[in-house]
Amino acid sequence: MINPWSSSQYFDYEKLIREFGIDKPDDYFDYFMFRRKLIFGQRGLDYMEYAIKNGMEFNAMTGLMPSGHMHLGNKLTIDQIIYFQSLGAEVYIAVADLESYATRGISFEKARKIAINEYIANYISMGLKPCKIYFQSENFDTQSLAFILSNETNMNELKAIYGLNDSSSMLHVNSPIIQAADVLHTQIRHMGGPKPTIVPVGVDQDPHIRLMRDLAKRMRIYSIKPDHGKISVFIKGSDNPEGYINNAMEELSANGYECTPNYEYRAIYIKNSTEEEKIKIDMILAHLESEFNDCTFIEPSATFQKLETGLKGGKMSSSVPDSLISLNDPPADATRKIKHAVTGGRQTVEEQRKLGGNPDICPVFELYKYHSNDDKYVSKVYEECTGGVRMCGACKSEAAENISKFLQNLAEKKDESLGKMDDYLIKRSS
């Protein structure tokens, strides 16, 4: 079982793919995190590909916990968000101030300061364009949708997904529903209606992704399913199934599909369809359904990124400050941390020259692999390490220089970024 509240690190990604039904990404997206397999898994990414290929609108969604400093490990999610924004995504970012208040006792006022100064200013400095950033405590859409979604699940399901028991806190019950509402509310009618929505996460968040995808399906009236090589549509929970069947058939016929209704079984059989057209048909019916069902959602997609290793090995942890580099660290502090990091090097220089190092287990090499856009440069560092040409001391110095330049650039842009908040923060909804 994957526990999203655990502090443990996940390394056996192939096992996670096998046991939890996570799919591997294809080669559609030409982005360094995909090319280097830093994004090792996905759910529903074909919806994003379909939207991009067909010039359709889509969303990219993430959140931040305003409870401490943003570090390099957090940066990976925003890197993806910025990439998807460059492809045309409408970006939403939730500031989880309700959760930080409940779990860390952080006041809403303090959470706002942390979010703006420690996170959002860095996002803008990294290249995030104007988008929609909101605070959970101020967003009526999220709060009301969470209330609605809570009627679509029960304790038995939450126990099965999260390993909860009768003594679990109500926070652990409410938190997944709030997170689902954060993602799904971006598809309600006045936000533009149903759209494919990508949520980049670490694999520890997969339980939340599975739940919100199931909740999205449960809110739909039209259920689209592959059926013996073709597509069938079933009507759920309606007191007017014939009307919904006739509306769907009219819309599908207008899009070139030959349909046969089965009013007794509340179904539509699409004769000239294939399983590959599931997404197209789903999108057609989602937009039709949104005219009379404000909770019409397309199941959110997700990418799963490998967690960057802490400089001391294991997981980055704020309780071990030297295990991570904060984006607000002075370059001198970052340099010191990198130079004291563990490596995949040998015990002696002679062994390193003879046998080469092991960059696959080296947190310092990950500073190149996770934070450089230059594939040739990263490959060169890897080959020099394994070939015994590159020594750990020089490699640390080079990595420290690269990261220091990045941090210095962020620091120089911060005041300008803070002055742009009105282009990003959306006002309280009610």
XYZ file of C-alpha atoms in Angstrom:
430
model
C 0.000 0.000 0.000
C 1.245 3.488 -0.883
C 0.839 5.942 1.980
C 0.771 9.617 0.886
C 1.511 10.731 4.457
C 4.550 8.500 4.907
C 8.096 9.826 5.123
C 9.629 6.785 3.442
C 11.293 6.875 0.048
C 10.169 4.719 -2.900
C 12.838 3.176 -5.089
C 11.321 0.079 -6.744
C 9.385 1.880 -9.448
C 8.958 -1.206 -11.622
C 7.240 -2.978 -8.730
C 4.915 -0.008 -8.263
C 3.991 -0.142 -11.946
C 3.189 -3.857 -11.684
C 1.272 -3.774 -8.402
C -0.753 -0.574 -8.831
C -1.496 -0.638 -12.548
C 0.460 2.500 -13.347
C 1.176 2.858 -17.070
C 4.514 3.845 -18.557
C 4.576 7.030 -20.659
C 5.085 6.795 -24.391
C 7.467 8.990 -26.401
C 4.956 11.696 -27.333
C 6.269 14.444 -25.046
C 9.735 15.716 -25.993
C 10.746 16.957 -22.566
C 13.851 16.112 -20.571
C 11.931 14.571 -17.661
C 10.288 12.140 -20.076
C 13.462 11.514 -22.090
C 15.486 10.669 -18.974
C 12.705 8.509 -17.483
C 12.432 10.831 -14.491
C 8.727 10.598 -15.200
C 8.385 6.841 -14.908
C 4.621 6.391 -14.916
C 1.291 7.952 -15.783
C -2.456 7.588 -15.637
C -4.658 8.877 -18.454
C -1.897 10.754 -20.269
C -3.508 9.828 -23.598
C -6.189 12.429 -22.871
C -3.516 15.129 -22.797
C -2.013 13.889 -26.046
C -5.448 13.881 -27.685
C -6.165 17.445 -26.536
C -2.825 18.758 -27.801
C -3.036 16.946 -31.145
C -6.541 18.312 -31.733
C -5.926 21.853 -30.522
C -8.289 21.472 -27.551
C -8.121 23.290 -24.248
C -6.644 21.471 -21.249
C -5.640 22.218 -17.675
C -2.528 21.649 -15.581
C -3.069 21.510 -11.826
C -0.851 21.321 -8.758
C -0.798 22.477 -5.170
C 1.626 23.685 -2.553
C 1.774 23.201 1.208
C 2.648 26.587 2.785
C 4.614 25.234 5.707
C 8.302 25.705 4.950
C 10.914 26.432 2.333
C 10.592 25.355 -1.274
C 13.495 23.078 -2.234
C 14.919 21.493 -5.357
C 12.712 18.426 -4.968
C 9.603 20.645 -5.096
C 10.965 22.361 -8.198
C 10.409 19.272 -10.352
C 6.627 19.595 -10.211
C 6.716 23.257 -11.233
C 9.150 22.405 -14.028
C 6.427 20.158 -15.438
C 3.697 22.732 -14.881
C 5.739 25.329 -16.784
C 6.320 22.817 -19.586
C 2.611 22.000 -19.929
C 1.814 25.716 -19.773
C 4.157 26.193 -22.749
C 2.020 23.655 -24.627
C -1.127 25.689 -23.931
C -2.387 24.482 -20.560
C -4.521 26.677 -18.321
C -2.636 26.428 -15.019
C -4.262 26.210 -11.579
C -2.331 26.083 -8.304
C -3.979 25.456 -4.940
C -2.400 26.842 -1.777
C -3.307 24.188 0.793
C -3.724 26.596 3.691
C -6.605 24.575 5.151
C -4.342 21.550 5.414
C -1.384 23.499 6.790
C -3.675 25.014 9.428
C -5.046 21.600 10.399
C -1.766 19.662 10.365
C 0.837 22.261 11.329
C -1.180 24.905 13.176
C -0.129 27.586 10.677
C -2.447 30.607 10.623
C -3.989 31.629 7.317
C -2.098 34.931 7.443
C 1.236 33.181 7.929
C 0.378 30.626 5.246
C -0.234 33.448 2.771
C 3.180 34.984 3.476
C 4.941 31.625 3.140
C 3.103 30.786 -0.078
C 3.902 34.099 -1.726
C 7.482 34.575 -0.562
C 8.754 30.995 -0.424
C 6.886 29.443 -3.346
C 4.975 31.644 -5.772
C 7.762 34.223 -6.166
C 10.102 31.374 -7.095
C 7.552 29.909 -9.530
C 7.385 33.233 -11.363
C 11.167 33.614 -11.335
C 11.480 30.119 -12.819
C 9.307 31.163 -15.769
C 5.693 30.470 -14.792
C 3.403 32.732 -16.807
C 0.220 34.319 -15.370
C -2.173 31.651 -14.136
C -4.832 31.006 -11.480
C -3.436 30.580 -7.956
C -5.911 30.421 -5.084
C -6.072 29.695 -1.366
C -8.260 26.772 -0.271
C -9.681 28.765 2.637
C -10.940 31.428 0.219
C -12.291 29.213 -2.544
C -16.006 28.473 -2.262
C -15.984 26.232 -5.358
C -13.470 23.849 -3.796
C -15.217 23.772 -0.441
C -18.709 23.184 -1.847
C -17.498 20.561 -4.329
C -15.702 18.711 -1.527
C -19.034 18.525 0.297
C -20.708 17.061 -2.809
C -17.901 14.582 -3.482
C -17.969 13.326 0.109
C -21.341 11.758 -0.705
C -19.693 9.643 -3.421
C -17.355 7.674 -1.144
C -17.444 5.974 2.251
C -15.161 4.873 5.071
C -14.726 1.366 3.694
C -13.280 2.735 0.469
C -11.009 5.195 2.267
C -9.798 2.421 4.562
C -8.970 0.258 1.544
C -7.129 3.032 -0.303
C -5.297 4.686 2.580
C -5.143 2.011 5.270
C -7.253 4.133 7.604
C -8.846 2.621 10.698
C -11.414 3.623 13.293
C -8.862 5.678 15.199
C -7.676 7.668 12.151
C -8.150 11.409 12.436
C -10.937 13.105 10.490
C -8.232 15.130 8.752
C -7.107 11.964 6.967
C -10.714 11.448 5.903
C -11.300 15.013 4.724
C -7.937 15.729 3.114
C -8.318 13.396 0.083
C -11.774 14.820 -0.651
C -10.473 18.397 -0.522
C -7.608 17.461 -2.856
C -10.042 15.840 -5.290
C -12.166 18.996 -5.215
C -9.080 21.140 -5.864
C -8.439 19.271 -9.097
C -11.995 18.651 -10.278
C -13.383 22.124 -9.575
C -11.240 23.414 -12.470
C -13.747 21.677 -14.777
C -17.014 23.087 -13.433
C -19.119 25.144 -15.800
C -18.049 28.673 -14.909
C -14.381 27.594 -14.997
C -14.769 26.526 -18.621
C -16.380 23.117 -18.310
C -14.890 19.636 -18.628
C -11.328 19.505 -19.938
C -8.448 17.037 -19.756
C -6.447 17.968 -16.654
C -2.867 16.922 -15.893
C -1.636 16.630 -12.298
C 2.136 16.041 -11.920
C 2.889 14.225 -8.641
C 5.292 11.935 -6.866
C 4.161 8.320 -6.724
C 3.345 8.727 -3.022
C 0.316 10.758 -4.166
C -1.126 7.992 -6.360
C -3.838 7.057 -3.805
C -5.218 10.590 -4.169
C -5.101 10.308 -7.971
C -6.949 6.979 -7.975
C -9.659 8.330 -5.700
C -10.259 11.531 -7.666
C -10.413 9.598 -10.946
C -13.038 7.279 -9.455
C -15.009 10.231 -8.074
C -14.953 11.911 -11.487
C -16.474 8.798 -13.071
C -19.170 8.516 -10.411
C -20.411 12.043 -11.062
C -21.024 11.346 -14.754
C -24.371 10.425 -16.277
C -22.794 9.033 -19.455
C -20.442 6.129 -18.873
C -18.272 5.283 -21.890
C -16.936 1.734 -22.072
C -15.083 -0.412 -24.636
C -17.342 -3.282 -25.651
C -16.053 -6.112 -27.883
C -13.845 -3.811 -29.912
C -16.426 -1.033 -30.118
C -17.714 1.641 -27.722
C -20.942 1.490 -25.749
C -22.494 4.251 -23.686
C -24.501 3.592 -20.536
C -26.772 6.010 -18.684
C -26.352 6.099 -14.902
C -28.713 7.214 -12.162
C -31.138 9.147 -14.319
C -34.879 9.483 -13.923
C -35.093 10.329 -17.637
C -32.924 7.727 -19.402
C -34.758 7.975 -22.715
C -34.147 11.712 -22.921
C -30.452 11.319 -22.180
C -30.162 8.474 -24.701
C -31.867 10.512 -27.423
C -29.715 13.588 -26.715
C -26.546 11.522 -26.864
C -27.560 9.761 -30.055
C -28.304 13.098 -31.731
C -24.887 14.474 -30.721
C -23.022 11.312 -31.738
C -24.854 11.124 -35.075
C -23.835 14.719 -35.767
C -20.252 13.564 -35.320
C -20.608 10.708 -37.807
C -21.425 7.794 -35.490
C -24.123 5.188 -36.207
C -25.934 4.429 -32.961
C -28.433 1.838 -31.782
C -30.342 2.524 -28.543
C -31.336 -0.036 -25.931
C -33.802 1.748 -23.687
C -34.345 -1.290 -21.466
C -30.655 -1.485 -20.520
C -30.107 2.308 -20.667
C -27.459 1.855 -23.320
C -26.288 3.090 -26.690
C -24.260 0.809 -28.971
C -22.028 2.676 -31.414
C -21.683 0.457 -34.478
C -18.937 2.222 -36.433
C -16.652 2.924 -33.462
C -13.378 1.422 -32.265
C -11.845 1.225 -28.806
C -9.271 3.819 -29.905
C -12.117 6.358 -30.209
C -13.036 6.165 -26.523
C -11.411 9.519 -25.758
C -13.094 11.296 -28.672
C -16.515 9.926 -27.716
C -15.942 10.704 -24.047
C -15.067 14.308 -24.898
C -18.121 14.700 -27.136
C -20.482 13.421 -24.459
C -18.761 15.281 -21.640
C -19.434 18.614 -23.341
C -23.034 17.593 -24.020
C -23.528 16.454 -20.436
C -22.040 19.626 -18.973
C -25.099 21.525 -20.257
C -27.263 19.841 -17.606
C -24.763 18.384 -15.111
C -22.402 20.916 -13.530
C -20.404 18.044 -12.041
C -19.347 16.642 -15.404
C -15.675 15.782 -15.086
C -13.135 14.162 -17.335
C -10.981 11.876 -15.221
C -7.806 13.792 -14.345
C -4.532 12.528 -15.759
C -1.313 12.223 -13.777
C 2.401 11.920 -14.310
C 4.520 10.234 -11.647
C 8.029 11.542 -11.167
C 10.854 9.779 -9.400
C 11.677 11.401 -6.101
C 15.013 13.172 -6.049
C 17.396 11.701 -3.476
C 18.464 13.832 -0.524
C 22.092 14.962 -0.361
C 22.612 12.684 2.641
C 20.976 9.736 0.895
C 17.322 8.738 1.376
C 14.526 11.274 1.204
C 14.899 15.031 1.324
C 13.633 16.134 4.730
C 13.241 19.541 6.335
C 14.188 17.889 9.628
C 17.636 17.239 8.091
C 18.449 20.673 6.590
C 21.633 19.489 4.876
C 19.675 16.826 2.976
C 18.127 19.438 0.686
C 18.776 22.760 -1.001
C 16.138 25.420 -0.441
C 15.466 27.734 -3.351
C 16.033 30.580 -0.920
C 19.418 29.256 0.263
C 22.335 31.638 -0.279
C 24.697 30.141 -2.898
C 27.376 29.696 -0.223
C 25.041 27.465 1.841
C 24.134 25.407 -1.217
C 27.818 24.965 -2.056
C 28.596 23.788 1.463
C 25.743 21.246 1.412
C 26.772 19.858 -1.978
C 30.419 19.518 -0.971
C 29.381 17.498 2.097
C 26.937 15.286 0.165
C 27.309 11.528 -0.126
C 28.240 10.228 -3.586
C 28.413 7.085 -5.664
C 32.195 7.323 -5.767
C 34.843 4.816 -4.729
C 36.856 4.816 -1.520
C 40.036 6.097 -3.163
C 41.038 8.125 -6.218
C 42.907 5.089 -7.546
C 39.787 2.897 -7.348
C 37.720 5.629 -8.975
C 40.116 5.870 -11.919
C 40.255 2.113 -12.276
C 36.627 1.118 -11.690
C 34.728 4.339 -12.244
C 32.011 5.732 -10.006
C 28.349 4.794 -9.779
C 26.226 7.823 -10.796
C 23.044 5.741 -10.598
C 23.172 5.910 -6.789
C 24.747 9.363 -6.513
C 22.724 12.348 -5.171
C 25.286 14.728 -6.678
C 24.790 13.297 -10.169
C 21.041 13.795 -9.673
C 21.703 17.537 -9.455
C 22.776 17.287 -13.097
C 20.154 14.760 -14.146
C 17.164 16.537 -12.562
C 18.133 20.174 -13.053
C 19.924 20.514 -16.397
C 18.068 20.788 -19.707
C 21.191 19.805 -21.684
C 21.054 16.077 -22.473
C 24.558 16.013 -23.963
C 26.034 17.642 -20.880
C 24.304 15.198 -18.532
C 25.436 12.234 -20.656
C 28.997 13.561 -20.627
C 29.009 13.793 -16.807
C 27.640 10.241 -16.583
C 30.206 8.791 -18.975
C 33.111 10.599 -17.329
C 32.026 9.265 -13.938
C 31.584 5.645 -14.990
C 34.781 5.829 -17.046
C 36.912 6.935 -14.104
C 37.719 10.317 -15.658
C 35.596 12.429 -13.289
C 36.513 12.647 -9.597
C 33.888 13.335 -6.926
C 35.520 16.505 -5.575
C 35.609 18.226 -8.951
C 32.122 16.955 -9.766
C 30.754 18.440 -6.534
C 32.411 21.775 -7.289
C 30.924 21.851 -10.775
C 27.459 20.928 -9.500
C 27.730 23.562 -6.772
C 28.640 26.193 -9.352
C 25.633 25.268 -11.511
C 23.165 25.304 -8.614
C 24.627 28.524 -7.197
C 24.101 30.304 -10.531
C 20.505 29.093 -10.578
C 19.868 30.292 -7.001
C 21.526 33.638 -7.672
C 19.322 34.123 -10.727
C 16.194 33.427 -8.662
C 17.301 35.860 -5.956
C 17.901 38.619 -8.493
C 14.412 38.169 -9.967
C 12.539 37.917 -6.667
C 11.570 41.569 -6.168
C 10.297 41.789 -9.732
C 8.349 38.540 -9.275
C 6.755 39.756 -6.026
C 5.484 42.785 -7.924
C 3.561 40.568 -10.355
C 1.302 38.799 -7.829
C -1.883 40.456 -9.103
C -1.407 38.603 -12.398
C -1.442 35.257 -10.590
C -3.541 35.324 -7.423
C -7.289 35.011 -7.918
C -9.545 36.785 -5.475
C -11.720 35.123 -2.869
C -14.765 33.400 -4.357
C -18.155 33.350 -2.644
